Amino acid sequence: MTDGVTIGQAAAFAGVTVKAIRHYHQHRLIDEPRRDSSGYRRYGSADLLRLVQIRTLAGAGVPLAEIGAILDADPDRFATALVDAERHLTDRIDDLIARRETLRRLATGDRALLPERALALLDRAPDLGFTADDVTMAREGLVLIKALVPEGFDDYLRRIERALDDPRYMSLIKRMWHAAEWEPDDPRIDELATAIADHFIAHPALLPIPAGLQDRTDSAIRYSLLTHHGHEQKPGWTRLTALIEARLRSAGIDIADQTPLD
């Protein structure tokens, strides 16, 4: 009777696949047994034990790259290695839990992309008279600001918080949102652009330009992405923004919409 079993039998006995065993061989977790006279590799009881150990550790989440050192360690090192493996596994579990929570938050929209401070501001918007579409647009804008100018995001939130306590400014902002539905040649756009620009000139701390944006070499590109988001189907906004920018520039205010000169 031939000693040992074939790779297929070993896989069945150890509860793994033939492909997995070959993968273990490639990672040198188990030596390839010698071939018998018929040319088949034969796995003995020690090989089966090793396969079960590998399968158990891999099933517990231990990376294959670490399994060999664990199995070949002396008892003390083996115990230490298992503790380390458990710690790494716990870290992975915590990371997966965090990812799951992010997915659950994303299921209700892109709120997961913003910190609580920003969400608190958005939650106040309906009570201030802004529509659901307005809030969605504002949320998208905050997500873009956080991505494009992360170092200035907290400063931008402070500007919003300050603006919410300014009745005159809030009145202008609400009119600006309504202007999204106006035709670009609507005379109200010129009047509104002048009013908004004058308010910014008088209160520069309210300018919606995140700190740090102007220091970037590509500030013009980032500014354009932020300022013109959502303008594609709203030509009234495009003209309003252009008029406001022109008035601010004429007043000597740097709005980061021009590429710095070399």
XYZ file of N, CA and C in Angstrom:
786
model
N 0.858 -1.196 0.000
C 0.000 0.000 0.000
C 0.891 1.241 0.000
N 0.584 2.224 -0.851
C 1.398 3.424 -0.970
C 1.219 4.291 0.256
N 2.329 4.796 0.833
C 2.249 5.692 1.993
C 1.735 7.048 1.567
N 0.874 7.670 2.404
C 0.385 9.008 2.138
C -0.795 9.049 1.195
N -1.289 10.268 0.984
C -2.464 10.469 0.139
C -2.135 11.488 -0.946
N -2.962 11.514 -1.969
C -2.759 12.460 -3.069
C -3.145 13.869 -2.611
N -2.828 14.853 -3.442
C -3.147 16.231 -3.097
C -4.654 16.448 -3.000
N -5.416 15.747 -3.854
C -6.864 15.869 -3.790
C -7.417 15.319 -2.491
N -6.876 14.168 -2.064
C -7.322 13.575 -0.810
C -6.907 14.438 0.376
N -5.672 14.963 0.312
C -5.191 15.827 1.390
C -6.080 17.062 1.535
N -6.470 17.618 0.392
C -7.325 18.793 0.416
C -8.669 18.467 1.072
N -9.242 17.304 0.709
C -10.532 16.915 1.277
C -10.424 16.665 2.776
N -9.358 15.975 3.204
C -9.184 15.653 4.620
C -8.921 16.913 5.460
N -8.172 17.868 4.904
C -7.798 19.069 5.655
C -8.846 20.178 5.548
N -9.838 19.990 4.680
C -10.889 20.998 4.550
C -10.477 22.213 3.754
N -9.598 22.024 2.772
C -9.164 23.126 1.907
C -9.313 22.674 0.456
N -8.929 23.507 -0.469
C -8.981 23.145 -1.875
C -7.582 22.794 -2.378
N -7.548 22.087 -3.487
C -6.261 21.775 -4.102
C -5.536 23.066 -4.482
N -6.287 24.019 -4.967
C -5.699 25.315 -5.326
C -5.068 25.977 -4.110
N -5.747 25.871 -2.945
C -5.210 26.474 -1.724
C -3.895 25.816 -1.336
N -3.819 24.488 -1.435
C -2.576 23.784 -1.087
C -1.438 24.256 -1.978
N -1.700 24.363 -3.268
C -0.656 24.833 -4.183
C -0.248 26.279 -3.853
N -1.227 27.051 -3.412
C -0.936 28.426 -2.995
C -0.036 28.417 -1.760
N -0.311 27.487 -0.831
C 0.528 27.379 0.366
C 1.952 26.982 -0.008
N 2.067 26.115 -1.006
C 3.400 25.719 -1.474
C 4.146 26.937 -2.029
N 3.445 27.749 -2.792
C 4.076 28.933 -3.381
C 4.569 29.898 -2.312
N 3.838 29.974 -1.198
C 4.228 30.846 -0.093
C 5.175 30.140 0.890
N 5.558 28.909 0.523
C 6.495 28.125 1.344
C 5.996 27.914 2.779
N 4.681 27.774 2.890
C 4.102 27.479 4.196
C 4.173 25.985 4.488
N 4.280 25.198 3.456
C 4.402 23.743 3.610
C 5.260 23.231 2.457
N 6.179 22.323 2.762
C 7.063 21.785 1.735
C 6.284 20.848 0.823
N 6.677 20.837 -0.437
C 6.073 19.893 -1.363
C 6.640 18.505 -1.078
N 5.788 17.512 -0.849
C 6.296 16.156 -0.565
C 6.920 15.521 -1.808
N 7.714 14.515 -1.563
C 8.340 13.825 -2.691
C 7.294 13.040 -3.479
N 7.634 12.749 -4.724
C 6.732 11.977 -5.570
C 6.976 10.482 -5.358
N 5.920 9.707 -5.524
C 6.080 8.257 -5.419
C 6.540 7.696 -6.761
N 6.604 6.414 -6.863
C 7.097 5.786 -8.093
C 6.189 6.053 -9.289
N 4.944 6.410 -9.001
C 4.009 6.709 -10.095
C 4.027 8.186 -10.475
N 4.827 8.966 -9.767
C 4.941 10.385 -10.081
C 3.987 11.285 -9.317
N 3.226 10.698 -8.371
C 2.291 11.498 -7.579
C 2.929 11.928 -6.266
N 2.633 13.156 -5.861
C 3.082 13.604 -4.551
C 2.172 12.997 -3.491
N 2.771 12.556 -2.401
C 2.013 11.906 -1.333
C 2.155 12.705 -0.040
N 1.014 13.029 0.529
C 0.982 13.820 1.755
C 0.762 12.903 2.943
N 1.649 13.018 3.937
C 1.542 12.192 5.132
C 0.766 12.898 6.232
N 0.707 12.277 7.405
C -0.064 12.827 8.523
C 0.498 14.172 8.989
N 1.823 14.333 8.972
C 2.427 15.602 9.380
C 2.018 16.717 8.421
N 1.929 16.372 7.133
C 1.499 17.361 6.140
C 0.043 17.771 6.376
N -0.791 16.765 6.680
C -2.193 17.068 6.945
C -2.347 17.963 8.169
N -1.551 17.673 9.222
C -1.593 18.505 10.418
C -1.210 19.937 10.079
N -0.158 20.084 9.280
C 0.305 21.413 8.880
C -0.782 22.132 8.082
N -1.448 21.427 7.188
C -2.508 22.039 6.393
C -3.664 22.524 7.267
N -4.020 21.713 8.255
C -5.102 22.112 9.161
C -4.699 23.350 9.956
N -3.440 23.389 10.409
C -2.958 24.554 11.153
C -2.992 25.814 10.287
N -2.532 25.681 9.046
C -2.533 26.822 8.131
C -3.957 27.284 7.877
N -4.846 26.319 7.596
C -6.243 26.659 7.319
C -6.874 27.381 8.508
N -6.577 26.913 9.717
C -7.165 27.506 10.914
C -6.685 28.936 11.126
N -5.382 29.151 10.985
C -4.844 30.497 11.169
C -5.342 31.438 10.070
N -5.346 30.957 8.832
C -5.829 31.789 7.732
C -7.303 32.120 7.920
N -8.075 31.151 8.382
C -9.488 31.381 8.626
C -9.733 32.379 9.734
N -8.761 32.483 10.676
C -8.876 33.442 11.770
C -8.439 34.838 11.354
N -8.012 34.963 10.106
C -7.642 36.276 9.616
C -6.163 36.589 9.637
N -5.338 35.598 9.972
C -3.896 35.837 9.988
C -3.389 35.851 8.548
N -2.676 36.882 8.126
C -2.156 36.929 6.754
C -1.223 35.752 6.471
N -1.267 35.239 5.248
C -0.411 34.101 4.900
C 1.061 34.418 5.119
N 1.446 35.673 4.914
C 2.850 36.052 5.059
C 3.345 35.875 6.487
N 2.423 35.808 7.460
C 2.809 35.696 8.863
C 2.654 34.282 9.407
N 1.922 33.440 8.692
C 1.603 32.116 9.221
C 2.840 31.242 9.367
N 3.734 31.278 8.389
C 4.919 30.431 8.451
C 5.745 30.691 9.698
N 5.993 31.967 10.011
C 6.786 32.309 11.188
C 6.096 31.859 12.470
N 4.770 31.945 12.501
C 4.031 31.522 13.697
C 4.153 30.026 13.908
N 3.963 29.260 12.854
C 4.001 27.805 12.979
C 5.404 27.285 13.269
N 6.421 27.991 12.813
C 7.794 27.526 12.992
C 8.446 28.061 14.260
N 7.712 28.871 15.039
C 8.280 29.471 16.241
C 8.279 28.479 17.403
N 9.153 28.737 18.395
C 9.136 27.927 19.617
C 7.895 28.311 20.413
N 7.550 27.559 21.466
C 6.294 27.805 22.189
C 6.109 29.247 22.656
N 7.181 29.864 23.219
C 7.034 31.239 23.707
C 6.791 32.205 22.560
N 7.574 32.053 21.492
C 7.406 32.933 20.338
C 6.069 32.675 19.652
N 5.636 31.429 19.685
C 4.347 31.073 19.100
C 3.227 31.831 19.820
N 3.277 31.831 21.175
C 2.252 32.520 21.960
C 2.277 34.020 21.692
N 3.491 34.589 21.612
C 3.622 36.023 21.340
C 3.099 36.362 19.950
N 3.423 35.499 18.994
C 2.982 35.734 17.625
C 1.463 35.690 17.522
N 0.841 34.801 18.278
C -0.616 34.726 18.255
C -1.247 35.982 18.856
N -0.621 36.504 19.915
C -1.127 37.741 20.519
C -1.041 38.886 19.512
N 0.103 38.960 18.811
C 0.261 40.006 17.796
C -0.772 39.842 16.677
N -0.973 38.587 16.273
C -1.947 38.328 15.213
C -3.355 38.716 15.660
N -3.651 38.452 16.921
C -4.963 38.820 17.450
C -5.137 40.344 17.466
N -4.063 41.051 17.832
C -4.141 42.508 17.859
C -4.378 43.068 16.454
N -3.633 42.514 15.477
C -3.827 42.964 14.094
C -5.245 42.675 13.617
N -5.758 41.506 14.017
C -7.106 41.132 13.613
C -8.137 42.076 14.239
N -7.912 42.441 15.499
C -8.810 43.375 16.172
C -8.812 44.724 15.462
N -7.620 45.165 15.045
C -7.526 46.434 14.308
C -8.306 46.353 12.998
N -8.187 45.205 12.324
C -8.914 45.034 11.069
C -10.417 45.029 11.306
N -10.838 44.403 12.407
C -12.263 44.371 12.740
C -12.776 45.789 12.992
N -11.997 46.566 13.761
C -12.386 47.956 14.031
C -12.496 48.749 12.735
N -11.545 48.503 11.812
C -11.569 49.208 10.534
C -12.797 48.810 9.722
N -13.125 47.527 9.733
C -14.294 47.061 8.982
C -15.582 47.614 9.582
N -15.640 47.700 10.904
C -16.817 48.268 11.555
C -16.983 49.731 11.149
N -15.853 50.456 11.128
C -15.903 51.866 10.731
C -16.374 51.997 9.284
N -15.891 51.091 8.415
C -16.320 51.133 7.013
C -17.807 50.830 6.892
N -18.273 49.876 7.696
C -19.695 49.537 7.664
C -20.541 50.736 8.084
N -20.102 51.453 9.127
C -20.837 52.621 9.582
C -20.855 53.707 8.506
N -19.725 53.839 7.789
C -19.679 54.818 6.703
C -20.681 54.462 5.616
N -20.751 53.165 5.263
C -21.703 52.728 4.248
C -23.140 52.984 4.700
N -23.415 52.757 5.977
C -24.765 52.996 6.485
C -25.119 54.468 6.400
N -24.134 55.336 6.694
C -24.384 56.772 6.603
C -24.547 57.203 5.150
N -23.778 56.592 4.264
C -23.878 56.934 2.846
C -25.225 56.523 2.269
N -25.858 55.537 2.886
C -27.152 55.066 2.397
C -28.206 56.181 2.477
N -27.961 57.166 3.339
C -28.891 58.283 3.477
C -28.384 59.524 2.749
N -27.394 59.366 1.888
C -26.828 60.497 1.162
C -25.339 60.603 1.434
N -24.743 61.718 1.025
C -23.302 61.864 1.197
C -22.940 62.577 2.499
N -23.803 62.487 3.506
C -23.522 63.103 4.796
C -22.271 62.513 5.439
N -21.949 61.263 5.101
C -20.771 60.630 5.688
C -19.483 61.311 5.264
N -19.548 62.136 4.242
C -18.350 62.795 3.738
C -18.032 64.078 4.490
N -18.889 64.458 5.437
C -18.714 65.712 6.148
C -18.694 65.493 7.656
N -17.964 66.341 8.389
C -17.945 66.229 9.852
C -19.243 66.743 10.460
N -19.453 66.447 11.731
C -20.695 66.827 12.400
C -20.919 68.334 12.393
N -19.850 69.106 12.499
C -19.989 70.560 12.523
C -20.637 71.076 11.245
N -20.230 70.507 10.111
C -20.809 70.908 8.831
C -22.254 70.430 8.716
N -22.522 69.227 9.180
C -23.880 68.689 9.105
C -24.843 69.516 9.959
N -24.335 70.007 11.097
C -25.179 70.827 11.955
C -25.618 72.104 11.233
N -24.718 72.677 10.446
C -25.069 73.868 9.668
C -26.120 73.544 8.614
N -25.937 72.417 7.936
C -26.903 72.024 6.912
C -28.272 71.745 7.519
N -28.270 71.181 8.716
C -29.542 70.870 9.370
C -30.322 72.134 9.747
N -29.615 73.250 9.867
C -30.287 74.508 10.196
C -30.927 75.150 8.967
N -30.469 74.750 7.786
C -30.880 75.422 6.547
C -32.394 75.430 6.322
N -33.100 74.314 6.497
C -34.556 74.350 6.243
C -35.279 75.372 7.111
N -34.857 75.509 8.355
C -35.506 76.484 9.237
C -35.222 77.920 8.816
N -34.175 78.108 8.015
C -33.824 79.443 7.532
C -34.494 79.761 6.203
N -35.305 78.806 5.711
C -36.051 79.053 4.489
C -35.456 78.460 3.233
N -34.420 77.634 3.353
C -33.810 77.028 2.174
C -34.532 75.727 1.836
N -34.634 75.437 0.551
C -35.329 74.236 0.091
C -34.418 73.009 0.185
N -35.018 71.836 -0.030
C -34.239 70.597 -0.013
C -33.180 70.611 -1.106
N -33.532 71.156 -2.291
C -32.549 71.254 -3.379
C -31.411 72.197 -2.999
N -31.746 73.279 -2.310
C -30.703 74.210 -1.855
C -29.730 73.507 -0.915
N -30.286 72.721 -0.006
C -29.456 72.023 0.973
C -28.559 70.997 0.281
N -29.123 70.305 -0.690
C -28.322 69.331 -1.438
C -27.160 70.010 -2.142
N -27.427 71.129 -2.799
C -26.376 71.870 -3.486
C -25.325 72.376 -2.497
N -25.773 72.856 -1.354
C -24.846 73.350 -0.335
C -23.982 72.219 0.203
N -24.607 71.056 0.407
C -23.844 69.907 0.908
C -22.785 69.484 -0.095
N -23.143 69.445 -1.363
C -22.167 69.092 -2.396
C -21.011 70.088 -2.414
N -21.348 71.378 -2.243
C -20.308 72.394 -2.223
C -19.354 72.205 -1.055
N -19.887 71.855 0.110
C -19.037 71.621 1.281
C -18.123 70.412 1.077
N -18.666 69.383 0.446
C -17.852 68.195 0.164
C -16.681 68.564 -0.743
N -16.951 69.382 -1.755
C -15.894 69.799 -2.677
C -14.858 70.667 -1.969
N -15.313 71.580 -1.125
C -14.368 72.435 -0.395
C -13.476 71.591 0.507
N -14.059 70.638 1.185
C -13.276 69.775 2.080
C -12.244 68.975 1.300
N -12.582 68.599 0.069
C -11.660 67.814 -0.752
C -10.582 68.675 -1.389
N -10.964 69.862 -1.866
C -10.043 70.689 -2.629
C -9.195 71.622 -1.766
N -9.735 72.043 -0.624
C -8.983 72.944 0.269
C -9.169 72.462 1.706
N -8.685 71.267 2.027
C -8.929 70.710 3.363
C -8.381 71.571 4.492
N -7.253 72.259 4.230
C -6.661 73.064 5.287
C -7.498 74.307 5.613
N -8.384 74.685 4.704
C -9.217 75.862 4.933
C -10.658 75.543 5.265
N -10.965 74.256 5.452
C -12.366 73.861 5.637
C -12.950 74.418 6.934
N -12.204 74.296 8.030
C -12.717 74.809 9.302
C -12.925 76.321 9.240
N -11.999 77.007 8.573
C -12.151 78.446 8.409
C -13.418 78.763 7.615
N -13.690 77.978 6.591
C -14.881 78.205 5.774
C -16.149 78.004 6.605
N -16.138 76.971 7.457
C -17.301 76.746 8.315
C -17.506 77.910 9.274
N -16.402 78.469 9.770
C -16.521 79.635 10.648
C -17.156 80.807 9.908
N -16.821 80.987 8.637
C -17.408 82.065 7.840
C -18.924 81.863 7.687
N -19.311 80.617 7.485
C -20.745 80.327 7.357
C -21.460 80.610 8.671
N -20.866 80.162 9.764
C -21.477 80.381 11.081
C -21.631 81.872 11.361
N -20.622 82.658 10.963
C -20.686 84.104 11.154
C -21.774 84.706 10.254
N -21.886 84.186 9.046
C -22.863 84.717 8.096
C -24.296 84.467 8.553
N -24.517 83.333 9.216
C -25.868 83.009 9.661
C -26.395 84.011 10.685
N -25.493 84.731 11.318
C -25.900 85.733 12.311
C -26.017 87.129 11.703
N -25.901 87.200 10.369
C -25.977 88.480 9.666
C -27.253 88.503 8.824
N -28.328 89.131 9.319
C -29.614 89.119 8.600
C -29.515 89.669 7.181
N -28.753 90.760 7.019
C -28.621 91.365 5.692
C -27.979 90.381 4.719
N -26.923 89.730 5.167
C -26.230 88.776 4.304
C -27.137 87.590 3.977
N -27.857 87.086 4.967
C -28.738 85.947 4.725
C -29.823 86.304 3.713
N -30.302 87.538 3.773
C -31.301 87.975 2.794
C -30.723 87.963 1.380
N -29.473 88.417 1.265
C -28.825 88.419 -0.047
C -28.584 86.999 -0.550
N -28.169 86.117 0.344
C -27.896 84.724 -0.047
C -29.177 84.044 -0.528
N -30.270 84.280 0.153
C -31.530 83.673 -0.274
C -31.919 84.177 -1.664
N -31.711 85.480 -1.916
C -31.989 86.013 -3.251
C -31.050 85.395 -4.284
N -29.799 85.138 -3.867
C -28.843 84.522 -4.783
C -29.314 83.117 -5.182
N -29.833 82.355 -4.236
C -30.335 81.022 -4.556
C -31.522 81.115 -5.514
N -32.392 82.121 -5.307
C -33.525 82.296 -6.217
C -33.043 82.654 -7.621
N -31.901 83.347 -7.682
C -31.376 83.788 -8.979
C -30.996 82.634 -9.874
N -30.869 81.444 -9.322
C -30.541 80.271 -10.128
C -31.602 80.019 -11.187
N -32.811 80.481 -10.923
C -33.914 80.258 -11.866
C -34.141 81.452 -12.777
N -33.380 82.523 -12.606
C -33.561 83.704 -13.443
C -32.842 83.537 -14.779
N -33.312 84.255 -15.764
C -32.617 84.310 -17.043
C -31.368 85.178 -16.888
N -30.305 84.887 -17.625
C -29.059 85.648 -17.454
C -29.178 87.137 -17.757
N -30.180 87.529 -18.565
C -30.336 88.955 -18.876
C -31.356 89.634 -17.965
N -31.779 88.950 -16.916
C -32.727 89.530 -15.967
C -32.059 90.715 -15.271
N -32.673 91.912 -15.296
C -32.056 93.096 -14.681
C -31.824 92.941 -13.174
N -32.561 92.042 -12.554
C -32.364 91.843 -11.118
C -30.978 91.289 -10.814
N -30.355 90.597 -11.773
C -29.038 90.014 -11.555
C -27.998 91.106 -11.333
N -28.048 92.173 -12.137
C -27.091 93.270 -11.966
C -27.255 93.924 -10.592
N -28.493 94.166 -10.209
C -28.754 94.812 -8.920
C -28.286 93.933 -7.766
N -28.546 92.613 -7.884
C -28.160 91.690 -6.818
C -26.641 91.555 -6.750
N -25.983 91.493 -7.898
C -24.520 91.372 -7.911
C -23.874 92.561 -7.216
N -24.397 93.764 -7.483
C -23.861 94.967 -6.833
C -24.072 94.911 -5.325
N -25.252 94.475 -4.908
C -25.558 94.412 -3.480
C -24.655 93.404 -2.764
N -24.470 92.222 -3.367
C -23.633 91.198 -2.744
C -22.182 91.647 -2.700
N -21.685 92.199 -3.805
C -20.297 92.652 -3.848
C -20.060 93.756 -2.828
N -20.986 94.700 -2.730
C -20.837 95.781 -1.756
C -20.812 95.245 -0.333
N -21.600 94.218 -0.072
C -21.625 93.649 1.279
C -20.300 92.960 1.590
N -19.736 92.253 0.604
C -18.440 91.609 0.802
C -17.335 92.650 1.000
N -17.423 93.735 0.250
C -16.415 94.787 0.375
C -16.470 95.400 1.778
N -17.688 95.552 2.292
C -17.848 96.112 3.639
C -17.537 95.093 4.724
N -17.723 93.811 4.391
C -17.499 92.750 5.386
C -16.645 91.638 4.743
N -15.363 91.880 4.511
C -14.505 90.905 3.813
C -14.381 89.562 4.525
N -14.651 89.533 5.836
C -14.567 88.266 6.564
C -15.631 87.280 6.113
N -16.645 87.766 5.405
C -17.712 86.893 4.924
C -17.422 86.310 3.547
N -16.353 86.772 2.901
C -16.025 86.242 1.577
C -15.913 84.720 1.621
N -16.645 84.019 0.770
C -16.636 82.537 0.803
C -15.411 81.943 0.119
N -14.238 82.341 0.593
C -12.995 81.810 0.045
C -12.234 81.149 1.174
N -12.070 79.823 1.160
C -11.393 79.117 2.259
C -9.959 79.596 2.441
N -9.530 79.689 3.676
C -8.144 80.059 3.961
C -7.206 79.035 3.332
N -6.138 79.527 2.741
C -5.156 78.637 2.135
C -5.333 78.470 0.647
N -6.515 78.781 0.138
C -6.745 78.606 -1.301
C -5.829 79.503 -2.121
N -5.691 80.765 -1.712
C -4.902 81.716 -2.485
C -3.414 81.402 -2.465
N -2.980 80.565 -1.506
C -1.560 80.219 -1.417
C -1.171 79.098 -2.370
N -2.143 78.452 -2.968
C -1.866 77.323 -3.860
C -1.509 77.814 -5.260
N -0.585 77.112 -5.894
C -0.186 77.496 -7.259
C -1.321 77.257 -8.256
N -2.221 76.349 -7.940
C -3.348 76.066 -8.832
C -4.649 76.622 -8.257
N -4.542 77.735 -7.529
C -5.713 78.303 -6.861
C -6.834 78.640 -7.840
N -6.473 79.117 -9.046
C -7.497 79.498 -10.021
C -8.351 78.303 -10.431
N -7.691 77.153 -10.626
C -8.425 75.947 -11.024
C -9.352 75.495 -9.907
N -8.819 75.443 -8.694
C -9.627 74.991 -7.557
C -10.782 75.966 -7.306
N -10.493 77.258 -7.401
C -11.539 78.255 -7.192
C -12.656 78.073 -8.218
N -12.279 77.841 -9.466
C -13.281 77.666 -10.515
C -14.146 76.435 -10.259
N -13.518 75.343 -9.838
C -14.279 74.129 -9.551
C -15.280 74.353 -8.421
N -14.852 75.104 -7.421
C -15.724 75.361 -6.276
C -16.843 76.342 -6.632
N -16.469 77.424 -7.286
C -17.415 78.509 -7.528
C -18.456 78.169 -8.582
N -18.070 77.379 -9.575
C -18.981 77.129 -10.685
C -19.692 75.781 -10.604
N -19.573 75.105 -9.461
C -20.301 73.845 -9.302
C -21.810 74.115 -9.357
N -22.484 73.351 -10.185
C -23.930 73.487 -10.307
C -24.390 74.549 -11.277
N -23.449 75.251 -11.914
C -23.823 76.332 -12.830
C -24.217 75.843 -14.221
N -23.930 74.573 -14.523
C -24.123 74.086 -15.883
C -25.535 74.361 -16.413
N -26.521 74.134 -15.581
C -27.915 74.323 -16.012
C -28.515 75.596 -15.436
N -27.674 76.488 -14.894
C -28.188 77.702 -14.264
C -27.405 78.916 -14.776
N -27.676 79.348 -15.996
C -26.934 80.474 -16.577
C -27.067 81.771 -15.781
N -28.177 81.907 -15.054
C -28.342 83.100 -14.234
C -27.273 83.179 -13.159
N -26.964 82.057 -12.568
C -25.902 81.999 -11.561
C -24.542 82.330 -12.176
N -24.312 81.813 -13.369
C -23.026 82.059 -14.029
C -22.795 83.549 -14.223
N -23.806 84.245 -14.713
C -23.655 85.695 -14.929
C -23.549 86.436 -13.596
N -24.344 86.028 -12.607
C -24.295 86.667 -11.291
C -22.900 86.551 -10.697
N -22.330 85.348 -10.759
C -20.988 85.119 -10.205
C -19.953 85.977 -10.912
N -20.042 86.034 -12.244
C -19.080 86.820 -13.012
C -19.156 88.301 -12.636
N -20.363 88.831 -12.449
C -20.518 90.239 -12.087
C -19.978 90.525 -10.685
N -20.261 89.615 -9.769
C -19.750 89.793 -8.400
C -18.226 89.795 -8.402
N -17.635 88.833 -9.117
C -16.171 88.746 -9.182
C -15.571 90.009 -9.790
N -16.186 90.518 -10.849
C -15.673 91.726 -11.506
C -15.708 92.913 -10.550
N -16.775 93.054 -9.801
C -16.894 94.170 -8.862
C -15.885 94.041 -7.718
N -15.657 92.826 -7.261
C -14.682 92.623 -6.187
C -13.270 92.926 -6.676
N -12.962 92.480 -7.893
C -11.631 92.755 -8.439
C -11.404 94.256 -8.613
N -12.435 94.935 -9.060
C -12.302 96.382 -9.259
C -12.105 97.107 -7.932
N -12.541 96.476 -6.839
C -12.356 97.060 -5.505
C -11.026 96.633 -4.888
N -10.234 95.858 -5.666
C -8.919 95.445 -5.190
C -8.921 94.236 -4.282
N -9.993 93.460 -4.327
C -10.090 92.265 -3.474
C -9.625 91.038 -4.248
N -8.684 90.294 -3.679
C -8.142 89.094 -4.304
C -9.107 87.943 -4.072
N -9.682 87.418 -5.152
C -10.667 86.326 -4.999
C -10.144 85.009 -5.546
N -8.858 84.913 -5.787
C -8.205 83.640 -6.150
C -8.713 83.043 -7.448
N -9.266 83.872 -8.327
C -9.796 83.320 -9.577
C -8.866 83.557 -10.743
N -7.654 84.047 -10.467
C -6.704 84.293 -11.546
C -5.394 83.573 -11.242
N -4.804 82.999 -12.268
C -3.534 82.299 -12.100
C -2.446 83.286 -11.703
N -1.708 83.019 -10.607
C -0.654 83.944 -10.176
C 0.395 84.114 -11.267
N 0.935 85.329 -11.378
C 1.980 85.591 -12.340
C 3.310 85.075 -11.846
N 4.143 84.556 -12.763
C 5.464 84.067 -12.379
C 6.377 85.258 -12.049
